[in-house]
């Protein structure tokens, strides 16, 4: 009998990958499937980024790099924050990671242990809770509510902090809701956090460059009073359509940086070298591909929200960021997960049930609009026909 640690009985996963596998299997069987389940841009990585990686390999950059990432990339990341946010970040505090996820894994491992509490958004990215559970810490969901436009509430968040709270996880713009928390609410939260100086903050800003309606992203880096306990999670996956390259990074406070570096040495040694060179090209090169992609997401966002609001029993608030809509489907009479799986099997439309993002996701579906406008329109038509033909099971 093999004895693994109890954490493995509690670790979860991302159902989006299971939905993708099922959608692919149905397609293999010849079914026509429209995939609105997937959380990655449907655009190619811009060619100049690709070329930089090829050149790096040709130039012989095929070996290990420093565990924290090559200096030129860390400098490019710091310069990008100076340019976009006027935030002062030292390259000495930047860690390059093989994907955005690795920062959350590292941060949660650092603070999670039995007897500690970690606060995380619900509905939210499922790996937050999964990793918290794995460490034995108590997962404390911060409800993210439709009536607040899926922004988090400073007051509700602060009220959940206890003497056991070690880490607070924030995410704006948010997956799965597309919610963006307004600056005034973030100001309020940061002011309130002064009462809890021992609580670390991990701000997941992986969708920072995907905001709409002229909204300017409010980074947590902008608050000097919390910089000594802020971990900023960021990366290239979404912004530069690079999900498969595995390139993320994070900004760490001085006090935690050595721990993060040691975990990197123990786990992955370094991020793929040509990928890091691609990252320099991404940050220092032209940004028009990013602007074009965001403009196209904006166009589709309107199509998806308009279309959803015309369907019987469905209502959708307009997402202000990322590339997801999170419609309320409770009035259809279907439990959300059952609706998602039946839509896939019977209508050929892949979506994700809200409960896959936490208990507060019941009654919602996540639709990614990282698919063509034509496919989105066809998917909405299929959902409408399905709902008209089928009453709740
Ligand atoms: N954070 C959020 C909120 C995400 O939605 C995702 C990916 O879907 C990640 C982090 C992880 O990104 P990566 O693919 O770079 O690991």
mmCIF file of C-alpha atoms and ligand atoms in Angstrom:
data_model
loop_
_atom_site.group_PDB
_atom_site.id
_atom_site.type_symbol
_atom_site.label_atom_id
_atom_site.label_comp_id
_atom_site.label_asym_id
_atom_site.label_seq_id
_atom_site.Cartn_x
_atom_site.Cartn_y
_atom_site.Cartn_z
ATOM 1 C CA UNK A 1 0.000 0.000 0.000
ATOM 2 C CA UNK A 2 1.482 3.346 -1.001
ATOM 3 C CA UNK A 3 1.025 6.257 1.382
ATOM 4 C CA UNK A 4 0.831 9.658 -0.244
ATOM 5 C CA UNK A 5 0.347 12.740 1.915
ATOM 6 C CA UNK A 6 -3.235 13.747 2.804
ATOM 7 C CA UNK A 7 -2.939 16.886 0.638
ATOM 8 C CA UNK A 8 -3.406 14.760 -2.461
ATOM 9 C CA UNK A 9 -6.871 13.731 -1.318
ATOM 10 C CA UNK A 10 -7.817 17.415 -1.315
ATOM 11 C CA UNK A 11 -6.102 18.770 -4.411
ATOM 12 C CA UNK A 12 -8.503 19.742 -7.207
ATOM 13 C CA UNK A 13 -8.032 20.715 -10.816
ATOM 14 C CA UNK A 14 -9.400 22.857 -13.615
ATOM 15 C CA UNK A 15 -12.546 21.462 -15.190
ATOM 16 C CA UNK A 16 -11.886 23.630 -18.242
ATOM 17 C CA UNK A 17 -9.253 21.072 -19.292
ATOM 18 C CA UNK A 18 -11.767 18.196 -18.926
ATOM 19 C CA UNK A 19 -14.314 20.139 -21.022
ATOM 20 C CA UNK A 20 -11.646 20.749 -23.664
ATOM 21 C CA UNK A 21 -10.813 17.016 -23.722
ATOM 22 C CA UNK A 22 -14.499 16.083 -24.086
ATOM 23 C CA UNK A 23 -15.064 18.709 -26.812
ATOM 24 C CA UNK A 24 -12.012 17.409 -28.698
ATOM 25 C CA UNK A 25 -13.252 13.818 -28.359
ATOM 26 C CA UNK A 26 -16.677 14.783 -29.735
ATOM 27 C CA UNK A 27 -14.988 16.590 -32.633
ATOM 28 C CA UNK A 28 -12.899 13.477 -33.314
ATOM 29 C CA UNK A 29 -16.153 11.546 -33.590
ATOM 30 C CA UNK A 30 -17.230 13.979 -36.301
ATOM 31 C CA UNK A 31 -19.460 16.254 -34.197
ATOM 32 C CA UNK A 32 -19.532 19.967 -34.944
ATOM 33 C CA UNK A 33 -18.525 21.612 -31.648
ATOM 34 C CA UNK A 34 -18.173 25.336 -30.929
ATOM 35 C CA UNK A 35 -15.784 25.787 -28.058
ATOM 36 C CA UNK A 36 -16.588 28.687 -25.746
ATOM 37 C CA UNK A 37 -15.031 26.819 -22.824
ATOM 38 C CA UNK A 38 -11.427 27.596 -23.459
ATOM 39 C CA UNK A 39 -9.541 30.352 -21.631
ATOM 40 C CA UNK A 40 -6.937 31.273 -24.197
ATOM 41 C CA UNK A 41 -6.775 33.871 -26.979
ATOM 42 C CA UNK A 42 -7.631 32.462 -30.404
ATOM 43 C CA UNK A 43 -4.935 34.623 -32.017
ATOM 44 C CA UNK A 44 -1.465 33.519 -33.057
ATOM 45 C CA UNK A 45 1.539 34.742 -31.089
ATOM 46 C CA UNK A 46 2.748 37.858 -32.983
ATOM 47 C CA UNK A 47 5.468 36.887 -35.501
ATOM 48 C CA UNK A 48 8.226 39.122 -34.078
ATOM 49 C CA UNK A 49 7.895 37.281 -30.746
ATOM 50 C CA UNK A 50 8.144 33.922 -32.450
ATOM 51 C CA UNK A 51 11.201 35.057 -34.412
ATOM 52 C CA UNK A 52 12.958 36.149 -31.221
ATOM 53 C CA UNK A 53 12.631 32.633 -29.789
ATOM 54 C CA UNK A 54 13.907 31.013 -32.992
ATOM 55 C CA UNK A 55 16.825 33.431 -33.091
ATOM 56 C CA UNK A 56 17.627 32.716 -29.433
ATOM 57 C CA UNK A 57 17.884 29.004 -30.171
ATOM 58 C CA UNK A 58 20.017 29.638 -33.272
ATOM 59 C CA UNK A 59 22.258 31.907 -31.187
ATOM 60 C CA UNK A 60 22.834 29.053 -28.770
ATOM 61 C CA UNK A 61 20.543 30.031 -25.897
ATOM 62 C CA UNK A 62 19.580 26.476 -25.131
ATOM 63 C CA UNK A 63 21.000 26.077 -21.661
ATOM 64 C CA UNK A 64 19.929 26.900 -18.123
ATOM 65 C CA UNK A 65 19.387 30.524 -17.186
ATOM 66 C CA UNK A 66 19.427 31.973 -13.660
ATOM 67 C CA UNK A 67 16.489 30.538 -11.700
ATOM 68 C CA UNK A 68 14.997 34.017 -11.347
ATOM 69 C CA UNK A 69 15.130 34.611 -15.119
ATOM 70 C CA UNK A 70 17.593 36.384 -17.402
ATOM 71 C CA UNK A 71 18.388 39.932 -16.325
ATOM 72 C CA UNK A 72 17.415 41.500 -19.676
ATOM 73 C CA UNK A 73 13.904 40.084 -19.321
ATOM 74 C CA UNK A 74 13.580 41.164 -15.691
ATOM 75 C CA UNK A 75 14.685 44.651 -16.772
ATOM 76 C CA UNK A 76 12.133 44.654 -19.601
ATOM 77 C CA UNK A 77 9.399 43.669 -17.121
ATOM 78 C CA UNK A 78 10.406 46.431 -14.703
ATOM 79 C CA UNK A 79 10.517 48.970 -17.568
ATOM 80 C CA UNK A 80 7.059 47.881 -18.691
ATOM 81 C CA UNK A 81 5.621 48.627 -15.230
ATOM 82 C CA UNK A 82 7.360 52.008 -15.218
ATOM 83 C CA UNK A 83 5.886 52.803 -18.637
ATOM 84 C CA UNK A 84 2.345 51.542 -18.070
ATOM 85 C CA UNK A 85 1.817 52.292 -14.376
ATOM 86 C CA UNK A 86 4.651 54.696 -13.481
ATOM 87 C CA UNK A 87 5.400 52.082 -10.822
ATOM 88 C CA UNK A 88 8.915 51.646 -9.571
ATOM 89 C CA UNK A 89 9.890 47.983 -9.649
ATOM 90 C CA UNK A 90 13.443 46.734 -9.261
ATOM 91 C CA UNK A 91 14.485 43.891 -11.589
ATOM 92 C CA UNK A 92 15.913 42.390 -8.382
ATOM 93 C CA UNK A 93 12.346 41.805 -7.196
ATOM 94 C CA UNK A 94 11.097 40.204 -10.412
ATOM 95 C CA UNK A 95 10.903 36.400 -10.756
ATOM 96 C CA UNK A 96 10.365 34.885 -14.195
ATOM 97 C CA UNK A 97 8.151 31.807 -13.948
ATOM 98 C CA UNK A 98 7.005 29.082 -16.351
ATOM 99 C CA UNK A 99 3.465 30.523 -16.482
ATOM 100 C CA UNK A 100 1.232 32.674 -14.326
ATOM 101 C CA UNK A 101 0.071 29.646 -12.397
ATOM 102 C CA UNK A 102 3.500 29.033 -10.915
ATOM 103 C CA UNK A 103 3.351 32.277 -8.961
ATOM 104 C CA UNK A 104 0.094 31.255 -7.267
ATOM 105 C CA UNK A 105 1.488 27.785 -6.577
ATOM 106 C CA UNK A 106 4.609 29.302 -5.010
ATOM 107 C CA UNK A 107 2.769 31.948 -2.977
ATOM 108 C CA UNK A 108 0.147 29.537 -1.649
ATOM 109 C CA UNK A 109 2.827 26.960 -0.715
ATOM 110 C CA UNK A 110 4.669 29.711 1.125
ATOM 111 C CA UNK A 111 1.715 30.719 3.311
ATOM 112 C CA UNK A 112 -0.569 27.686 3.471
ATOM 113 C CA UNK A 113 -0.409 25.328 6.427
ATOM 114 C CA UNK A 114 -2.933 23.756 8.792
ATOM 115 C CA UNK A 115 -4.244 26.433 11.132
ATOM 116 C CA UNK A 116 -3.856 29.277 8.641
ATOM 117 C CA UNK A 117 -6.595 30.937 6.570
ATOM 118 C CA UNK A 118 -6.239 32.038 2.961
ATOM 119 C CA UNK A 119 -8.899 34.278 1.378
ATOM 120 C CA UNK A 120 -9.671 33.836 -2.303
ATOM 121 C CA UNK A 121 -12.350 35.041 -4.752
ATOM 122 C CA UNK A 122 -15.402 32.804 -5.320
ATOM 123 C CA UNK A 123 -16.279 32.401 -8.140
ATOM 124 C CA UNK A 124 -12.604 32.484 -9.050
ATOM 125 C CA UNK A 125 -9.782 30.657 -10.768
ATOM 126 C CA UNK A 126 -10.150 27.089 -9.431
ATOM 127 C CA UNK A 127 -6.468 26.553 -8.710
ATOM 128 C CA UNK A 128 -6.533 29.075 -5.840
ATOM 129 C CA UNK A 129 -8.830 26.880 -3.768
ATOM 130 C CA UNK A 130 -7.253 23.638 -4.918
ATOM 131 C CA UNK A 131 -3.781 24.711 -3.809
ATOM 132 C CA UNK A 132 -5.039 26.170 -0.543
ATOM 133 C CA UNK A 133 -6.726 22.831 0.240
ATOM 134 C CA UNK A 134 -3.573 20.965 -0.713
ATOM 135 C CA UNK A 135 -1.500 22.839 1.865
ATOM 136 C CA UNK A 136 -4.016 22.118 4.640
ATOM 137 C CA UNK A 137 -4.843 25.809 5.124
ATOM 138 C CA UNK A 138 -8.494 26.801 5.488
ATOM 139 C CA UNK A 139 -9.901 28.178 2.222
ATOM 140 C CA UNK A 140 -12.047 31.232 2.956
ATOM 141 C CA UNK A 141 -14.110 32.257 -0.087
ATOM 142 C CA UNK A 142 -14.697 35.954 -0.686
ATOM 143 C CA UNK A 143 -18.072 36.076 -2.501
ATOM 144 C CA UNK A 144 -17.962 37.890 -5.830
ATOM 145 C CA UNK A 145 -21.433 39.168 -6.554
ATOM 146 C CA UNK A 146 -23.325 39.931 -9.729
ATOM 147 C CA UNK A 147 -25.042 42.916 -8.095
ATOM 148 C CA UNK A 148 -21.574 44.499 -7.675
ATOM 149 C CA UNK A 149 -20.807 43.954 -11.364
ATOM 150 C CA UNK A 150 -18.578 41.070 -10.194
ATOM 151 C CA UNK A 151 -16.185 43.442 -8.464
ATOM 152 C CA UNK A 152 -14.982 42.396 -5.025
ATOM 153 C CA UNK A 153 -16.277 44.317 -2.037
ATOM 154 C CA UNK A 154 -13.611 45.874 0.208
ATOM 155 C CA UNK A 155 -15.907 45.753 3.211
ATOM 156 C CA UNK A 156 -16.858 42.114 2.761
ATOM 157 C CA UNK A 157 -13.230 41.120 2.163
ATOM 158 C CA UNK A 158 -11.929 42.959 5.237
ATOM 159 C CA UNK A 159 -14.690 41.450 7.403
ATOM 160 C CA UNK A 160 -13.444 37.937 6.574
ATOM 161 C CA UNK A 161 -9.901 38.553 7.847
ATOM 162 C CA UNK A 162 -9.114 36.752 11.119
ATOM 163 C CA UNK A 163 -5.942 36.502 13.232
ATOM 164 C CA UNK A 164 -5.252 33.277 11.282
ATOM 165 C CA UNK A 165 -5.346 34.954 7.855
ATOM 166 C CA UNK A 166 -1.968 34.722 6.140
ATOM 167 C CA UNK A 167 -2.742 35.555 2.521
ATOM 168 C CA UNK A 168 -5.417 37.432 0.594
ATOM 169 C CA UNK A 169 -5.809 36.597 -3.094
ATOM 170 C CA UNK A 170 -7.267 39.261 -5.393
ATOM 171 C CA UNK A 171 -8.049 39.050 -9.101
ATOM 172 C CA UNK A 172 -9.113 41.977 -11.278
ATOM 173 C CA UNK A 173 -9.875 41.835 -14.194
ATOM 174 C CA UNK A 174 -11.319 38.513 -13.178
ATOM 175 C CA UNK A 175 -11.716 35.008 -14.433
ATOM 176 C CA UNK A 176 -14.454 33.670 -14.730
ATOM 177 C CA UNK A 177 -16.680 36.749 -14.477
ATOM 178 C CA UNK A 178 -14.905 39.449 -16.491
ATOM 179 C CA UNK A 179 -15.454 41.702 -13.463
ATOM 180 C CA UNK A 180 -13.185 44.682 -12.862
ATOM 181 C CA UNK A 181 -13.008 46.177 -9.381
ATOM 182 C CA UNK A 182 -13.156 50.007 -9.458
ATOM 183 C CA UNK A 183 -10.242 52.038 -8.131
ATOM 184 C CA UNK A 184 -12.349 53.486 -5.292
ATOM 185 C CA UNK A 185 -13.046 49.982 -3.968
ATOM 186 C CA UNK A 186 -9.363 49.014 -4.189
ATOM 187 C CA UNK A 187 -8.419 52.266 -2.385
ATOM 188 C CA UNK A 188 -10.843 51.295 0.364
ATOM 189 C CA UNK A 189 -9.448 47.798 0.641
ATOM 190 C CA UNK A 190 -5.845 48.988 0.816
ATOM 191 C CA UNK A 191 -6.779 51.559 3.486
ATOM 192 C CA UNK A 192 -8.488 48.828 5.511
ATOM 193 C CA UNK A 193 -5.524 46.483 5.148
ATOM 194 C CA UNK A 194 -3.482 48.903 7.264
ATOM 195 C CA UNK A 195 -5.275 47.278 10.227
ATOM 196 C CA UNK A 196 -3.886 43.859 9.219
ATOM 197 C CA UNK A 197 -0.176 44.364 8.619
ATOM 198 C CA UNK A 198 0.603 40.620 8.834
ATOM 199 C CA UNK A 199 -1.596 39.647 5.900
ATOM 200 C CA UNK A 200 0.228 39.146 2.597
ATOM 201 C CA UNK A 201 -1.571 39.980 -0.653
ATOM 202 C CA UNK A 202 -1.328 38.174 -3.960
ATOM 203 C CA UNK A 203 -2.827 40.240 -6.763
ATOM 204 C CA UNK A 204 -3.459 38.193 -9.897
ATOM 205 C CA UNK A 205 -3.320 40.759 -12.709
ATOM 206 C CA UNK A 206 -2.836 38.385 -15.620
ATOM 207 C CA UNK A 207 -5.693 40.104 -17.519
ATOM 208 C CA UNK A 208 -4.423 43.639 -16.767
ATOM 209 C CA UNK A 209 -4.240 44.709 -20.401
ATOM 210 C CA UNK A 210 -7.727 43.475 -21.231
ATOM 211 C CA UNK A 211 -10.105 46.159 -20.038
ATOM 212 C CA UNK A 212 -12.885 47.867 -21.992
ATOM 213 C CA UNK A 213 -15.019 51.011 -22.107
ATOM 214 C CA UNK A 214 -11.945 53.176 -21.552
ATOM 215 C CA UNK A 215 -11.302 51.674 -18.110
ATOM 216 C CA UNK A 216 -7.716 51.979 -16.945
ATOM 217 C CA UNK A 217 -6.392 48.960 -15.054
ATOM 218 C CA UNK A 218 -5.770 49.698 -11.391
ATOM 219 C CA UNK A 219 -2.688 47.789 -10.296
ATOM 220 C CA UNK A 220 -1.961 46.997 -6.657
ATOM 221 C CA UNK A 221 1.650 48.019 -7.423
ATOM 222 C CA UNK A 222 0.402 51.609 -7.180
ATOM 223 C CA UNK A 223 0.070 51.467 -3.368
ATOM 224 C CA UNK A 224 3.465 51.986 -1.678
ATOM 225 C CA UNK A 225 1.970 51.212 1.737
ATOM 226 C CA UNK A 226 1.504 47.517 0.845
ATOM 227 C CA UNK A 227 4.501 46.939 -1.403
ATOM 228 C CA UNK A 228 6.373 45.185 1.432
ATOM 229 C CA UNK A 229 3.722 42.421 1.431
ATOM 230 C CA UNK A 230 2.450 42.409 -2.141
ATOM 231 C CA UNK A 231 3.044 39.582 -4.596
ATOM 232 C CA UNK A 232 2.024 40.646 -8.089
ATOM 233 C CA UNK A 233 1.135 37.781 -10.462
ATOM 234 C CA UNK A 234 1.505 38.548 -14.153
ATOM 235 C CA UNK A 235 2.630 36.978 -17.398
ATOM 236 C CA UNK A 236 2.530 36.803 -21.166
ATOM 237 C CA UNK A 237 -0.043 34.004 -21.661
ATOM 238 C CA UNK A 238 -3.103 36.159 -22.256
ATOM 239 C CA UNK A 239 -1.639 39.522 -23.308
ATOM 240 C CA UNK A 240 0.564 38.145 -26.078
ATOM 241 C CA UNK A 241 -1.399 34.987 -26.942
ATOM 242 C CA UNK A 242 1.340 32.791 -25.504
ATOM 243 C CA UNK A 243 -0.468 30.245 -23.314
ATOM 244 C CA UNK A 244 1.547 27.286 -24.579
ATOM 245 C CA UNK A 245 4.923 29.008 -24.281
ATOM 246 C CA UNK A 246 4.702 29.013 -20.477
ATOM 247 C CA UNK A 247 5.866 32.477 -19.587
ATOM 248 C CA UNK A 248 4.783 34.206 -16.427
ATOM 249 C CA UNK A 249 6.435 36.491 -13.931
ATOM 250 C CA UNK A 250 5.867 38.063 -10.573
ATOM 251 C CA UNK A 251 7.034 40.941 -8.406
ATOM 252 C CA UNK A 252 7.908 39.920 -4.855
ATOM 253 C CA UNK A 253 8.629 41.918 -1.738
ATOM 254 C CA UNK A 254 12.243 41.772 -0.599
ATOM 255 C CA UNK A 255 11.352 39.604 2.408
ATOM 256 C CA UNK A 256 9.903 36.798 0.263
ATOM 257 C CA UNK A 257 12.113 36.879 -2.805
ATOM 258 C CA UNK A 258 14.727 34.437 -1.522
ATOM 259 C CA UNK A 259 12.031 31.914 -0.641
ATOM 260 C CA UNK A 260 10.545 32.195 -4.127
ATOM 261 C CA UNK A 261 14.003 31.792 -5.704
ATOM 262 C CA UNK A 262 14.750 28.700 -3.633
ATOM 263 C CA UNK A 263 11.436 27.102 -4.576
ATOM 264 C CA UNK A 264 12.249 27.795 -8.235
ATOM 265 C CA UNK A 265 15.667 26.117 -7.854
ATOM 266 C CA UNK A 266 14.052 23.116 -6.188
ATOM 267 C CA UNK A 267 11.265 22.795 -8.711
ATOM 268 C CA UNK A 268 11.942 23.980 -12.264
ATOM 269 C CA UNK A 269 15.529 25.358 -12.282
ATOM 270 C CA UNK A 270 14.565 28.088 -14.742
ATOM 271 C CA UNK A 271 11.979 29.072 -17.324
ATOM 272 C CA UNK A 272 12.588 27.820 -20.873
ATOM 273 C CA UNK A 273 15.426 29.969 -22.286
ATOM 274 C CA UNK A 274 14.066 30.778 -25.800
ATOM 275 C CA UNK A 275 10.691 31.567 -24.224
ATOM 276 C CA UNK A 276 12.410 34.196 -22.098
ATOM 277 C CA UNK A 277 13.936 35.810 -25.192
ATOM 278 C CA UNK A 278 10.478 35.787 -26.749
ATOM 279 C CA UNK A 279 9.284 37.603 -23.619
ATOM 280 C CA UNK A 280 11.827 40.408 -24.147
ATOM 281 C CA UNK A 281 10.599 40.845 -27.735
ATOM 282 C CA UNK A 282 7.002 40.840 -26.516
ATOM 283 C CA UNK A 283 7.585 43.588 -23.943
ATOM 284 C CA UNK A 284 9.989 45.743 -25.935
ATOM 285 C CA UNK A 285 8.473 45.310 -29.397
ATOM 286 C CA UNK A 286 5.418 46.915 -31.004
ATOM 287 C CA UNK A 287 2.197 46.568 -29.008
ATOM 288 C CA UNK A 288 -0.241 46.903 -31.912
ATOM 289 C CA UNK A 289 -1.055 43.171 -31.920
ATOM 290 C CA UNK A 290 -2.188 43.494 -28.286
ATOM 291 C CA UNK A 291 -4.307 46.543 -29.091
ATOM 292 C CA UNK A 292 -5.835 44.778 -32.112
ATOM 293 C CA UNK A 293 -6.657 41.683 -30.100
ATOM 294 C CA UNK A 294 -8.285 43.691 -27.299
ATOM 295 C CA UNK A 295 -10.324 45.701 -29.847
ATOM 296 C CA UNK A 296 -11.585 42.453 -31.388
ATOM 297 C CA UNK A 297 -12.429 41.022 -27.939
ATOM 298 C CA UNK A 298 -14.366 44.223 -27.249
ATOM 299 C CA UNK A 299 -16.411 43.782 -30.436
ATOM 300 C CA UNK A 300 -17.211 40.169 -29.567
ATOM 301 C CA UNK A 301 -18.006 41.116 -25.970
ATOM 302 C CA UNK A 302 -20.872 43.264 -27.209
ATOM 303 C CA UNK A 303 -22.112 40.486 -29.496
ATOM 304 C CA UNK A 304 -22.040 37.886 -26.748
ATOM 305 C CA UNK A 305 -23.726 40.064 -24.109
ATOM 306 C CA UNK A 306 -26.432 41.304 -26.498
ATOM 307 C CA UNK A 307 -27.079 37.765 -27.688
ATOM 308 C CA UNK A 308 -27.211 36.283 -24.198
ATOM 309 C CA UNK A 309 -29.658 38.905 -22.995
ATOM 310 C CA UNK A 310 -32.046 37.937 -25.801
ATOM 311 C CA UNK A 311 -32.178 34.295 -24.677
ATOM 312 C CA UNK A 312 -35.082 33.120 -22.512
ATOM 313 C CA UNK A 313 -34.197 32.809 -18.829
ATOM 314 C CA UNK A 314 -30.674 34.226 -19.299
ATOM 315 C CA UNK A 315 -29.295 37.610 -18.288
ATOM 316 C CA UNK A 316 -25.743 38.827 -18.505
ATOM 317 C CA UNK A 317 -24.017 41.855 -17.015
ATOM 318 C CA UNK A 318 -21.518 43.477 -19.351
ATOM 319 C CA UNK A 319 -18.018 42.284 -18.429
ATOM 320 C CA UNK A 320 -15.477 45.097 -18.105
ATOM 321 C CA UNK A 321 -12.363 42.984 -18.604
ATOM 322 C CA UNK A 322 -10.722 39.668 -19.588
ATOM 323 C CA UNK A 323 -12.541 37.673 -22.308
ATOM 324 C CA UNK A 324 -15.330 35.942 -20.435
ATOM 325 C CA UNK A 325 -19.054 36.495 -20.015
ATOM 326 C CA UNK A 326 -20.705 35.064 -16.910
ATOM 327 C CA UNK A 327 -24.443 34.968 -17.604
ATOM 328 C CA UNK A 328 -27.006 34.185 -14.924
ATOM 329 C CA UNK A 329 -28.874 31.098 -16.112
ATOM 330 C CA UNK A 330 -30.837 30.374 -12.935
ATOM 331 C CA UNK A 331 -34.177 31.329 -14.523
ATOM 332 C CA UNK A 332 -33.786 28.592 -17.150
ATOM 333 C CA UNK A 333 -34.474 26.091 -14.358
ATOM 334 C CA UNK A 334 -31.299 24.134 -15.171
ATOM 335 C CA UNK A 335 -28.573 23.553 -12.588
ATOM 336 C CA UNK A 336 -25.568 25.265 -14.171
ATOM 337 C CA UNK A 337 -23.244 22.261 -14.458
ATOM 338 C CA UNK A 338 -25.973 20.098 -15.934
ATOM 339 C CA UNK A 339 -26.810 22.833 -18.400
ATOM 340 C CA UNK A 340 -23.148 23.114 -19.436
ATOM 341 C CA UNK A 341 -22.728 19.370 -19.984
ATOM 342 C CA UNK A 342 -26.070 18.994 -21.804
ATOM 343 C CA UNK A 343 -25.251 21.963 -24.046
ATOM 344 C CA UNK A 344 -22.005 20.270 -24.994
ATOM 345 C CA UNK A 345 -23.491 16.830 -25.623
ATOM 346 C CA UNK A 346 -26.727 17.905 -27.303
ATOM 347 C CA UNK A 347 -26.188 21.374 -28.773
ATOM 348 C CA UNK A 348 -22.461 21.076 -29.523
ATOM 349 C CA UNK A 349 -21.513 24.189 -27.510
ATOM 350 C CA UNK A 350 -18.755 23.951 -24.903
ATOM 351 C CA UNK A 351 -19.098 26.268 -21.889
ATOM 352 C CA UNK A 352 -18.079 25.864 -18.235
ATOM 353 C CA UNK A 353 -20.583 25.566 -15.400
ATOM 354 C CA UNK A 354 -20.227 28.325 -12.790
ATOM 355 C CA UNK A 355 -19.844 25.857 -9.876
ATOM 356 C CA UNK A 356 -16.483 24.811 -11.358
ATOM 357 C CA UNK A 357 -15.284 28.211 -10.096
ATOM 358 C CA UNK A 358 -16.705 27.876 -6.586
ATOM 359 C CA UNK A 359 -19.989 27.550 -4.702
ATOM 360 C CA UNK A 360 -20.953 31.139 -5.511
ATOM 361 C CA UNK A 361 -20.837 30.221 -9.201
ATOM 362 C CA UNK A 362 -24.069 28.203 -9.008
ATOM 363 C CA UNK A 363 -26.638 29.641 -11.402
ATOM 364 C CA UNK A 364 -24.041 30.878 -13.910
ATOM 365 C CA UNK A 365 -22.148 29.706 -16.984
ATOM 366 C CA UNK A 366 -18.781 30.919 -18.195
ATOM 367 C CA UNK A 367 -18.540 31.634 -21.896
ATOM 368 C CA UNK A 368 -15.176 32.571 -23.324
ATOM 369 C CA UNK A 369 -15.368 34.910 -26.295
ATOM 370 C CA UNK A 370 -11.936 33.854 -27.490
ATOM 371 C CA UNK A 371 -13.640 32.484 -30.578
ATOM 372 C CA UNK A 372 -14.727 34.121 -33.843
ATOM 373 C CA UNK A 373 -17.791 36.401 -33.925
ATOM 374 C CA UNK A 374 -19.394 33.981 -36.392
ATOM 375 C CA UNK A 375 -18.917 31.031 -34.041
ATOM 376 C CA UNK A 376 -20.207 33.070 -31.106
ATOM 377 C CA UNK A 377 -23.361 33.979 -33.044
ATOM 378 C CA UNK A 378 -23.848 30.345 -34.107
ATOM 379 C CA UNK A 379 -23.312 29.139 -30.522
ATOM 380 C CA UNK A 380 -25.886 31.599 -29.175
ATOM 381 C CA UNK A 381 -28.370 30.434 -31.792
ATOM 382 C CA UNK A 382 -27.775 26.819 -30.780
ATOM 383 C CA UNK A 383 -28.243 27.650 -27.098
ATOM 384 C CA UNK A 384 -31.476 29.519 -27.904
ATOM 385 C CA UNK A 385 -32.826 26.589 -29.943
ATOM 386 C CA UNK A 386 -31.834 24.142 -27.240
ATOM 387 C CA UNK A 387 -33.575 26.149 -24.500
ATOM 388 C CA UNK A 388 -36.707 26.504 -26.621
ATOM 389 C CA UNK A 389 -36.833 22.765 -27.314
ATOM 390 C CA UNK A 390 -35.857 21.435 -23.920
ATOM 391 C CA UNK A 391 -37.355 22.247 -20.573
ATOM 392 C CA UNK A 392 -35.126 21.696 -17.548
ATOM 393 C CA UNK A 393 -34.451 18.010 -16.937
HETATM 394 N N1 LIG B 1 -4.705 33.557 -13.300
HETATM 395 C C1 LIG B 1 -5.898 33.572 -13.881
HETATM 396 C C2 LIG B 1 -6.979 34.401 -13.283
HETATM 397 C C3 LIG B 1 -6.126 32.811 -15.043
HETATM 398 O O1 LIG B 1 -7.331 32.838 -15.625
HETATM 399 C C4 LIG B 1 -5.072 32.029 -15.563
HETATM 400 C C5 LIG B 1 -5.277 31.176 -16.747
HETATM 401 O O2 LIG B 1 -6.364 30.902 -17.196
HETATM 402 C C6 LIG B 1 -3.845 32.040 -14.903
HETATM 403 C C7 LIG B 1 -3.702 32.824 -13.777
HETATM 404 C C8 LIG B 1 -2.723 31.166 -15.332
HETATM 405 O O3 LIG B 1 -2.063 31.571 -16.452
HETATM 406 P P1 LIG B 1 -0.909 30.702 -17.105
HETATM 407 O O4 LIG B 1 -1.514 29.968 -18.244
HETATM 408 O O5 LIG B 1 0.102 31.717 -17.538
HETATM 409 O O6 LIG B 1 -0.352 29.771 -16.080
#
